[in-house]
Coordinates of C-alpha atoms (C1' of nucleotides) in Angstrom, one line a residue:
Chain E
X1 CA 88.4 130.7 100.0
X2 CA 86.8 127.5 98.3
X3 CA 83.3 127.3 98.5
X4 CA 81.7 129.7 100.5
X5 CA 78.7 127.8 100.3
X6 CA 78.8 127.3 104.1
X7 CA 79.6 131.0 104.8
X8 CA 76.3 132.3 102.5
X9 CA 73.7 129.4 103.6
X10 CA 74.9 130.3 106.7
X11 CA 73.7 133.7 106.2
X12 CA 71.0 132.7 104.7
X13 CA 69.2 131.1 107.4
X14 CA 70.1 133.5 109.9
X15 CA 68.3 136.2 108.0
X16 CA 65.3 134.3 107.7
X17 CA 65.1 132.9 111.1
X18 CA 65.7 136.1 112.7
X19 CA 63.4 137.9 110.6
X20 CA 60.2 135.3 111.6
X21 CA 61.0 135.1 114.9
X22 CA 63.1 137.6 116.3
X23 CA 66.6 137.6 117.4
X24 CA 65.3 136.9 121.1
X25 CA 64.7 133.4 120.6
X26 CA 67.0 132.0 117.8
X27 CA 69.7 130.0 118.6
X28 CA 72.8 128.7 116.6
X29 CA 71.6 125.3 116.5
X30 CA 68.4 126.3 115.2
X31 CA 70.5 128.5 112.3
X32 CA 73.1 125.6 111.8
X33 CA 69.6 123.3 111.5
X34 CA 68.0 125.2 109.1
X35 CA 71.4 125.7 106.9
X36 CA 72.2 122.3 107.5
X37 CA 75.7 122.8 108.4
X38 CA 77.7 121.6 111.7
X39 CA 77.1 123.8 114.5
X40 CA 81.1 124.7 114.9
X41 CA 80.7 126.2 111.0
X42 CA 79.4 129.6 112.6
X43 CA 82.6 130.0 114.7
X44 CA 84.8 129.0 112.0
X45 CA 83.3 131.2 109.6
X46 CA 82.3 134.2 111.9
X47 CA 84.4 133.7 115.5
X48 CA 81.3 134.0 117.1
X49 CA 77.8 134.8 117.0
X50 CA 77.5 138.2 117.7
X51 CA 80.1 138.8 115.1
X52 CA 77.3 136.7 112.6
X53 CA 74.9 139.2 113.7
X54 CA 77.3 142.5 112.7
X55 CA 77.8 140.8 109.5
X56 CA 74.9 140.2 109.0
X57 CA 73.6 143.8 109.7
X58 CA 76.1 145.8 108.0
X59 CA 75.7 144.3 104.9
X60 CA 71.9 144.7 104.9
X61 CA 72.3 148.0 106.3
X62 CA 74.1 149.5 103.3
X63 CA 72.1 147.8 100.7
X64 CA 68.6 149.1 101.7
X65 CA 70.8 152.6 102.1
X66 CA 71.6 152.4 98.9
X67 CA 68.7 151.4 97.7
X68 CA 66.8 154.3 99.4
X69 CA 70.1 157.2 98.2
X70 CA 69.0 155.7 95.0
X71 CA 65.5 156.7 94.9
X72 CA 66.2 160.1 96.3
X73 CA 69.1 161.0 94.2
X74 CA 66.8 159.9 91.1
X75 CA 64.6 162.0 92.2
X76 CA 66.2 165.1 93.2
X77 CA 68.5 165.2 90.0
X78 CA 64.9 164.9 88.5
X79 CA 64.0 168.2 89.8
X80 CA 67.0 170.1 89.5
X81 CA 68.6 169.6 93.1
X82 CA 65.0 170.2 94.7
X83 CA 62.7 167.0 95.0
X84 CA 58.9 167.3 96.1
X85 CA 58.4 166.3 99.8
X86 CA 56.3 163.6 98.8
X87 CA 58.9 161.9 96.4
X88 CA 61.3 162.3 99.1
X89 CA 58.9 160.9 101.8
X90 CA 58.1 158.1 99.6
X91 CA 62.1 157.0 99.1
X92 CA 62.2 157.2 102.7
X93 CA 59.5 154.8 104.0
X94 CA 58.1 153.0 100.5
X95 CA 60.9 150.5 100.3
X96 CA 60.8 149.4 103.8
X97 CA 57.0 148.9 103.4
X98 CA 57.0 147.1 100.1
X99 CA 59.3 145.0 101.7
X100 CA 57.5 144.0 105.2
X101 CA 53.9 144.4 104.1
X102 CA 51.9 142.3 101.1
X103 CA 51.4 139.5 99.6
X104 CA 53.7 136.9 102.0
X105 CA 55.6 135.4 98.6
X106 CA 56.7 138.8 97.7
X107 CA 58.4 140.0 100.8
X108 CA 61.8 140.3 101.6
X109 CA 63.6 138.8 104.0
X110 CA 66.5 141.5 104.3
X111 CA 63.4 144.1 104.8
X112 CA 62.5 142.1 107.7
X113 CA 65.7 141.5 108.7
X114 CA 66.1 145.1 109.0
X115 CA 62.9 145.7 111.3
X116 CA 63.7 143.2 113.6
X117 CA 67.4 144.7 114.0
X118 CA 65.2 148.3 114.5
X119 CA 63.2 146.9 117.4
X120 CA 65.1 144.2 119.4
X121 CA 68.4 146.1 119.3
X122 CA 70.8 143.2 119.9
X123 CA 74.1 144.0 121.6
X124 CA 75.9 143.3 118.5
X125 CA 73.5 145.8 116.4
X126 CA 73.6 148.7 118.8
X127 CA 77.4 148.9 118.1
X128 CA 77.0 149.7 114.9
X129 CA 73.8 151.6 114.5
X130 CA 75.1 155.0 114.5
X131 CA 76.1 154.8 110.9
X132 CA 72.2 155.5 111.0
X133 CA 72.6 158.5 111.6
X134 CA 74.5 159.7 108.9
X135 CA 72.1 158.0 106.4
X136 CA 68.9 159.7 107.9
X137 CA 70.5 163.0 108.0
X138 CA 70.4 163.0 104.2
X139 CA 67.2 162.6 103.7
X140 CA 66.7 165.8 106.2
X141 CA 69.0 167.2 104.3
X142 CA 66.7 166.6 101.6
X143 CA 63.8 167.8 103.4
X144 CA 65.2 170.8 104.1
X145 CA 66.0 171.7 100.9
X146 CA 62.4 170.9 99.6
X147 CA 61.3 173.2 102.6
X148 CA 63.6 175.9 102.7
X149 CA 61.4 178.3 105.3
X150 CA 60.7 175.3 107.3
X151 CA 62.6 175.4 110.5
X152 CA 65.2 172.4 111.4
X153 CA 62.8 170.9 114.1
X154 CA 60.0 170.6 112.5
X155 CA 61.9 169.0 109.7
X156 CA 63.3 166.5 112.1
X157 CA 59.9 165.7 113.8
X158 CA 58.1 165.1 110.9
X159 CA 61.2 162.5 109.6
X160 CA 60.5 161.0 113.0
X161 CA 57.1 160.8 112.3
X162 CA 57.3 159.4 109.1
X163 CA 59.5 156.4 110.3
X164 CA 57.2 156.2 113.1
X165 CA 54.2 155.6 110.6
X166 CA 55.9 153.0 108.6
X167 CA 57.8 151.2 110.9
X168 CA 54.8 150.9 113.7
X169 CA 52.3 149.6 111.4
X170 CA 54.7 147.0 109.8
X171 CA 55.1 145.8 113.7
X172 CA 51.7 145.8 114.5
X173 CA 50.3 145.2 110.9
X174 CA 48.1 141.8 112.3
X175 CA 46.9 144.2 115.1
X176 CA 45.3 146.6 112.9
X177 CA 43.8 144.0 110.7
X178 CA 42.5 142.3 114.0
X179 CA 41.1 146.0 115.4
X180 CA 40.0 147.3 111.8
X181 CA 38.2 143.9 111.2
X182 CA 39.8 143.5 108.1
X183 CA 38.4 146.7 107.3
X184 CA 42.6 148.0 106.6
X185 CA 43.9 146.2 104.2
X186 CA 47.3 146.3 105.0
X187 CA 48.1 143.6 101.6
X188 CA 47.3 147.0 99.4
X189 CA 50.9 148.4 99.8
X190 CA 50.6 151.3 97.5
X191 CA 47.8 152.1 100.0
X192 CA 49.4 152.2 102.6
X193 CA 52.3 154.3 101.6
X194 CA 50.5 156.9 99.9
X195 CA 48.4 157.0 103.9
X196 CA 51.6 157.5 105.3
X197 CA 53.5 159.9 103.2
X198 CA 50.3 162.1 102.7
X199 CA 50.0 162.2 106.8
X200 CA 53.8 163.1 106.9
X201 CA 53.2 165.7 104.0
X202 CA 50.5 167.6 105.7
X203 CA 52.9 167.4 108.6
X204 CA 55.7 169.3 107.0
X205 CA 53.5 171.7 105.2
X206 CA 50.7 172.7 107.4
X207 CA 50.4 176.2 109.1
X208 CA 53.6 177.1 106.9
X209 CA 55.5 179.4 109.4
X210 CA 53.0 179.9 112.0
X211 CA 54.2 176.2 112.9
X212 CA 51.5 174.3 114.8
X213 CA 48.9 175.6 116.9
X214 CA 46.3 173.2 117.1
X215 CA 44.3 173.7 120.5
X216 CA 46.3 176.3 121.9
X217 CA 49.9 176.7 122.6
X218 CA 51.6 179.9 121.8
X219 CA 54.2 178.7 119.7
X220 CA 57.6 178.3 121.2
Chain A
X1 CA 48.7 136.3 153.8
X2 CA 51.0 137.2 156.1
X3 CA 53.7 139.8 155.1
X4 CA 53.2 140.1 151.5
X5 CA 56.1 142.3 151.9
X6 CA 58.0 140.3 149.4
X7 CA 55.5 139.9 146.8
X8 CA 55.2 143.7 146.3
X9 CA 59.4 143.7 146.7
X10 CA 59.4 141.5 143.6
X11 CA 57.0 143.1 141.7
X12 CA 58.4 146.4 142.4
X13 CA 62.1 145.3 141.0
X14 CA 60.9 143.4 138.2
X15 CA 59.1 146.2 137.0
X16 CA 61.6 148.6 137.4
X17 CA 64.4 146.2 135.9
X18 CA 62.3 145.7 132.9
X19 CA 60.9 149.1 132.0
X20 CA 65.2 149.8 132.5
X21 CA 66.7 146.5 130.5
X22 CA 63.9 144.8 128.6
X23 CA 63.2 141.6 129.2
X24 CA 65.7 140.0 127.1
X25 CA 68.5 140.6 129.5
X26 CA 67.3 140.6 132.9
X27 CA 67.1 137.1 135.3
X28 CA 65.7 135.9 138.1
X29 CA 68.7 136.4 139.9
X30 CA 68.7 139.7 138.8
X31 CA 65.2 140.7 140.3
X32 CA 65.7 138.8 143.4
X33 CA 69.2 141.1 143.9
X34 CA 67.3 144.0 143.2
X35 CA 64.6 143.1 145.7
X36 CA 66.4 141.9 148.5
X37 CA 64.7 138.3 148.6
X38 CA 65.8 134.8 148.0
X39 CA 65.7 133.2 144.4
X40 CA 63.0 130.3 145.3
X41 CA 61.0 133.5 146.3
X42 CA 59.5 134.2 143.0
X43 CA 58.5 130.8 142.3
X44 CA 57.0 130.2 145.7
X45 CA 54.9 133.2 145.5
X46 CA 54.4 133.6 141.8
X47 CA 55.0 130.0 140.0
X48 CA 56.8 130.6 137.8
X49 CA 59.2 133.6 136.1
X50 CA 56.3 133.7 133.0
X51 CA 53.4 134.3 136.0
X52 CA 55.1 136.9 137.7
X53 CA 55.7 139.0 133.9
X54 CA 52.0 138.7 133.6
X55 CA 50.9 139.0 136.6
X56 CA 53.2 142.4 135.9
X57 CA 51.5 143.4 132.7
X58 CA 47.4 142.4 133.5
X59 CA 48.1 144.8 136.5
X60 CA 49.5 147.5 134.9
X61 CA 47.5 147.1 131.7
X62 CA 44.2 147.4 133.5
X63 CA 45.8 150.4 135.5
X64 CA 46.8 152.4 132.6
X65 CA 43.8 151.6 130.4
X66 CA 41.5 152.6 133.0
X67 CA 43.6 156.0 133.5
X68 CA 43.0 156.7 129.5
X69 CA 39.5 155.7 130.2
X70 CA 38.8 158.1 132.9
X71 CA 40.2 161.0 130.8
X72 CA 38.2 160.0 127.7
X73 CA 34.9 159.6 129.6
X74 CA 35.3 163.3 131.5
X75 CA 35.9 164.7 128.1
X76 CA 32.8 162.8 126.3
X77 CA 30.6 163.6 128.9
X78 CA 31.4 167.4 129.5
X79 CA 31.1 167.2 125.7
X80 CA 27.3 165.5 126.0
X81 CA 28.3 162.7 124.7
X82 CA 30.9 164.1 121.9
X83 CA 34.2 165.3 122.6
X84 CA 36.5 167.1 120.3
X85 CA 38.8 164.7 118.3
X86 CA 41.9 166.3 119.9
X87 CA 41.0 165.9 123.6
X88 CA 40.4 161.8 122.6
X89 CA 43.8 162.0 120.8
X90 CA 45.5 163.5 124.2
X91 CA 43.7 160.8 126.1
X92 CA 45.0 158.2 124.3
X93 CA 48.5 159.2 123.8
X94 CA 49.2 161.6 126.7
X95 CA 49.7 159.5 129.6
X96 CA 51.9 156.8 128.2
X97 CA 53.9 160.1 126.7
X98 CA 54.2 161.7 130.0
X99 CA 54.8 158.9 132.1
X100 CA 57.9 157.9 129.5
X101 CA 59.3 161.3 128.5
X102 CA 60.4 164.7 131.0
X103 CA 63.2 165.1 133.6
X104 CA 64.7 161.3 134.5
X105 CA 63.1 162.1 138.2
X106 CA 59.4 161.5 137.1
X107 CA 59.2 159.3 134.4
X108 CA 57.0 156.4 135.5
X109 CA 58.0 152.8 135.8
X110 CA 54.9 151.5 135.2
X111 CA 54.4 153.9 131.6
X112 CA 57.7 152.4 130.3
X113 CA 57.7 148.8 131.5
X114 CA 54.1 149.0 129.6
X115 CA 56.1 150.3 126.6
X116 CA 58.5 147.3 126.8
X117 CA 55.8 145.0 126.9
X118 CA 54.3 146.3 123.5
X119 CA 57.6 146.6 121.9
X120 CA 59.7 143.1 123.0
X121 CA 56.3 140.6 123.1
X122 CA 57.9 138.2 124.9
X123 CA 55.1 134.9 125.4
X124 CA 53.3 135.7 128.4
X125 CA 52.5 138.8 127.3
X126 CA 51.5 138.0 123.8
X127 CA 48.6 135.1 125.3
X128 CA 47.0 138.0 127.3
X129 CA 47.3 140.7 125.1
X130 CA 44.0 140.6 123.4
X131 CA 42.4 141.9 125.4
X132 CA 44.3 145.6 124.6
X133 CA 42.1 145.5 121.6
X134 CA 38.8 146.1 122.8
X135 CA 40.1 148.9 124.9
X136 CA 41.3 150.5 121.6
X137 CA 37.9 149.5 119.8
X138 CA 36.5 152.2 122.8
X139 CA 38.6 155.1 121.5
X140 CA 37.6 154.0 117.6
X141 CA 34.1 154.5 119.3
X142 CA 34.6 158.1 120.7
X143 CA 36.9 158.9 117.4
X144 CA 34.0 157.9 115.3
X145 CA 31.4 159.8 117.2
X146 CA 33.4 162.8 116.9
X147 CA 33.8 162.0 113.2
X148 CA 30.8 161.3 111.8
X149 CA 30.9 161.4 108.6
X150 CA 34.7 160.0 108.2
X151 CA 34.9 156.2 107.1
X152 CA 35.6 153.6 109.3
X153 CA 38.7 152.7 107.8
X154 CA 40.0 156.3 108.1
X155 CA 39.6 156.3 111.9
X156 CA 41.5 153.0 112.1
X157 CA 44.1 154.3 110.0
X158 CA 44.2 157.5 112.5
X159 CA 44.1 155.3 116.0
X160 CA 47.2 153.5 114.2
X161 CA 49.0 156.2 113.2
X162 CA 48.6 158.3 116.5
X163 CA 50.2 155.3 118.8
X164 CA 53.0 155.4 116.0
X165 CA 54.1 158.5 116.8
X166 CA 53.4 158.3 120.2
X167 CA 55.5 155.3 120.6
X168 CA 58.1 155.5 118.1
X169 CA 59.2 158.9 119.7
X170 CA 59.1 157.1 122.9
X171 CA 61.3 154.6 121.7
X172 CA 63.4 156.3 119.6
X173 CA 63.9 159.7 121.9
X174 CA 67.7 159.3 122.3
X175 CA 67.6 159.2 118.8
X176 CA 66.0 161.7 117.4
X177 CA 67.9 163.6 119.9
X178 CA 71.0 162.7 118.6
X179 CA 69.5 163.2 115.1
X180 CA 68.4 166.9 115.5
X181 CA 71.7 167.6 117.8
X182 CA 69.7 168.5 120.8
X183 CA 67.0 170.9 118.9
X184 CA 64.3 168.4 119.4
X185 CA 63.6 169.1 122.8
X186 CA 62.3 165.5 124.1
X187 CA 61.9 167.1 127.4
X188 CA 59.1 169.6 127.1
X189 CA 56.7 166.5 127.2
X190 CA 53.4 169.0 126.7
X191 CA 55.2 169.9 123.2
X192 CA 55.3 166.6 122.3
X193 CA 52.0 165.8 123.0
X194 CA 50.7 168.3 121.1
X195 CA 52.9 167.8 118.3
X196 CA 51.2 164.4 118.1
X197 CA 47.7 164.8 118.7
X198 CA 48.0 167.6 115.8
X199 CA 49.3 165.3 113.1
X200 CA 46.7 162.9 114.0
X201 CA 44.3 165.3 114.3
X202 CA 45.3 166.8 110.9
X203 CA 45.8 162.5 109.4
X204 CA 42.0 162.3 110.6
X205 CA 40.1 165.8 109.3
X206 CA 42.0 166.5 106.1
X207 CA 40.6 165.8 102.9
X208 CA 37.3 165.0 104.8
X209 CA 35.2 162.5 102.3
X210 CA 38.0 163.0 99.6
X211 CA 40.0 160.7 102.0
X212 CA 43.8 160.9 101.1
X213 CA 44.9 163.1 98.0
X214 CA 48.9 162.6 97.9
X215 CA 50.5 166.1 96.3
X216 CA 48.3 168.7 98.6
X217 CA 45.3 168.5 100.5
X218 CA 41.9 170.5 100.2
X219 CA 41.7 171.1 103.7
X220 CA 38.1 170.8 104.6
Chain J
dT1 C1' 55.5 127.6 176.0
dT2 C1' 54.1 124.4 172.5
dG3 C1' 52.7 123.2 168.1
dC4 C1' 51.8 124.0 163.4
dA5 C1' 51.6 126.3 159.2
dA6 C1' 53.7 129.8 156.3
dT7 C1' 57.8 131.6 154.7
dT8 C1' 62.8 131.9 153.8
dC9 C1' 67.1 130.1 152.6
dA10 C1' 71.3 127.6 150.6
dA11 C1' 72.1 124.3 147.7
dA12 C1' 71.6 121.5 143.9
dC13 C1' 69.2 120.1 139.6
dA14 C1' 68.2 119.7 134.8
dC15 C1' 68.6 122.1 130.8
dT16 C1' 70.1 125.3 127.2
dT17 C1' 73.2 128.5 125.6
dG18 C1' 77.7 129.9 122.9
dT19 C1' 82.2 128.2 122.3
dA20 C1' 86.4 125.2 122.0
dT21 C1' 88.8 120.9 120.7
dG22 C1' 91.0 117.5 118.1
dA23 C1' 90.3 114.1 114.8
dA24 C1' 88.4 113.1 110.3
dA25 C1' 87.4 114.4 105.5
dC26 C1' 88.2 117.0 101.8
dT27 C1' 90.8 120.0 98.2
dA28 C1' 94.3 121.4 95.5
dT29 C1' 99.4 121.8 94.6
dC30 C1' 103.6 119.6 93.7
Chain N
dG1 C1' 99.7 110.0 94.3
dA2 C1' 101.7 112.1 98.5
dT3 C1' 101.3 116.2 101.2
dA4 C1' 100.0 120.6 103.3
dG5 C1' 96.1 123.6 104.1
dT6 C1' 91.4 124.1 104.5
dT7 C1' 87.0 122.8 106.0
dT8 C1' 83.8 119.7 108.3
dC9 C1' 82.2 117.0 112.1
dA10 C1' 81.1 114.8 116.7
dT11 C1' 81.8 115.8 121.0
dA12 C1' 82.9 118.1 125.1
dC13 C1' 83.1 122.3 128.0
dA14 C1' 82.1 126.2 130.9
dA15 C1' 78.7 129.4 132.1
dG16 C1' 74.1 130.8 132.8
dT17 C1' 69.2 129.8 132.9
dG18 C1' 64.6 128.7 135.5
dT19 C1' 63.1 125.5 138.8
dT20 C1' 63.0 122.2 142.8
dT21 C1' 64.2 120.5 147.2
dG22 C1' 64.4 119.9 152.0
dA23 C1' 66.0 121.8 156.0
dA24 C1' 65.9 126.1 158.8
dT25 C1' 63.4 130.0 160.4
dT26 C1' 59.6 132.8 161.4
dG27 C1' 55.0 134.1 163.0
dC28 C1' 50.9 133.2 165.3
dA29 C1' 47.2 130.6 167.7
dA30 C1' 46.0 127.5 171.4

DNA sequence: TTGCAATTCAAACACTTGTATGAAACTATC
DNA sequence: GATAGTTTCATACAAGTGTTTGAATTGCAA
């Protein structure tokens, strides 16, 4: 037992160096360095580094979970069971944007953490990452209920979508800004989650049964 | 000159080890296996491992751009000029879509090694890819031509959002599969397209000068 | 054939990675 | 204050990486 202090500023400076640079090109020495411990403490501590990694996933895993079931719940006990697709949308993707995207003192680390571990799927992480699964079917769940004559795929597609949004411009958020000239101001959070959850709305709502039929296509 | 035969044997297995395996995991010693060849072959006719990865990716980038090209400028000339907003949409997302999704048999190599390199950004590939951003500045062109009166920031926001889906589902296939327990059919590719091009489509003519209006939409 | 350049090859190199070791330092209980 | 258990530390290890080397082999022109 003791201190622990080892333990947490070990998992401390993991988080943040794998959320700047990836978990590609981080090595122990660099995590030991930057929590100035001895490079043996992440084998005492953990056995190993992938086992560093789990840890270090599972435990941010559930919290932003919770933190999004939070939101949702909130809302749909709000409403009687039923919560508004956008309220739902908006638990689902705002606090993953709010904590990637503005003002660079204001973000969070474990929110970073967390998009990394979405896009370089690490050994380690893959292991683990069906508990996912579970976790974004309530929210369809959710969606469904807000949507009752909505059929099951389009309720899944436009989840899909919605992560897609979110998650894509958080990765290439300095691309946009490069493209849009500044014009996108990806610092204005609100912003950007109200663009997002309005395109996933009209997404889920638009031709109502009919389903899509943009150019053609006669509709499965 | 000479042979050449194990340059192209090289290329050939790198690209299909990396579109496979990402370029996190895969060595030299794994191409060279792949490709029949010694291991001093890639750095006697490439340099270096980082020279043959972008040697890789300028090739391929220039291919595939100039494939969305050719299908944006058929459209915008039979258009005089002006093509619809959803045949620039299917130019833009369509062939990286169809050459990453369908039957295993006809997936392309050179569609998802180009979708590794925009995911995993490994250094090579980050220097050079700058150059990505004036061929997207050429589809902000035709989108805004076929939307005049829509702000530039909306058409930004509309190229961004289209890749997003586009690549997410890519990414995230075996997912979402999982997710919807098979009723997202990732295979019937020409459904996917259009499932795309029609939430971009709707993410870039709703609300026309209104821009985004969170609870519902006025439709134009 | 002879000669010469281009290419292949096995082997080794220098370096980095995660992990293991055993002694030292610390901490708390008796 | 001695002792047992925990934690730290410097150091070494084994394995894997990209790269280099120098001798063999090949291909082709004279």
């Amino acid at each position: 037992m003791a201190s622990d202090h080892t333990r947490s500023a070990i998992l401390a400076a993991a988080e943040r160096l794998y959320a700047d640079r990836g978990f590609g090109d981080v090595t122990l020495r660099d995590i030991v360095a930057e929590a100035n411990v001895n490079l043996a403490a992440v084998n005492y501590h953990f056995g190993s580094k992938d086992e560093l990694i789990a840890e270090l996933f599972v435990s941010r895993s559930i919290a932003t979970n919770r933190e999004r079931l939070r939101e949702l719940k909130a809302a749909e006990e709000q409403g009687g069971g039923r919560a508004p697709i956008e309220v739902i949308l908006r638990a689902l993707v705002g606090p993953t944007l709010r904590g990637c995207l503005g003002p660079e003192n204001q973000r969070s680390t474990a929110a970073r953490f967390m998009i990394r571990a979405s896009i370089e799927s690490v050994p380690p992480i893959r292991r683990i990452k069906n508990r996912e699964l579970d976790h974004l079917r309530k929210f369809a769940g959710a969606m469904r209920r807000a949507l009752p004559d909505r059929s099951d795929v389009d309720i899944y597609w436009g989840l899909n979508f919605a992560l897609a949004m979110a998650h894509h411009t958080i990765r290439e958020s300095e691309r946009l800004t490069k493209l849009s000239e500044g014009k996108c101001d990806l610092d204005d959070v609100e912003d950007v989650v109200a663009r997002v959850v309005s395109v996933a709305t009209m997404a889920l709502t638009a031709g109502k049964v009919e389903a899509k039929a943009p150019s053609r296509i006669a509709a499965r």
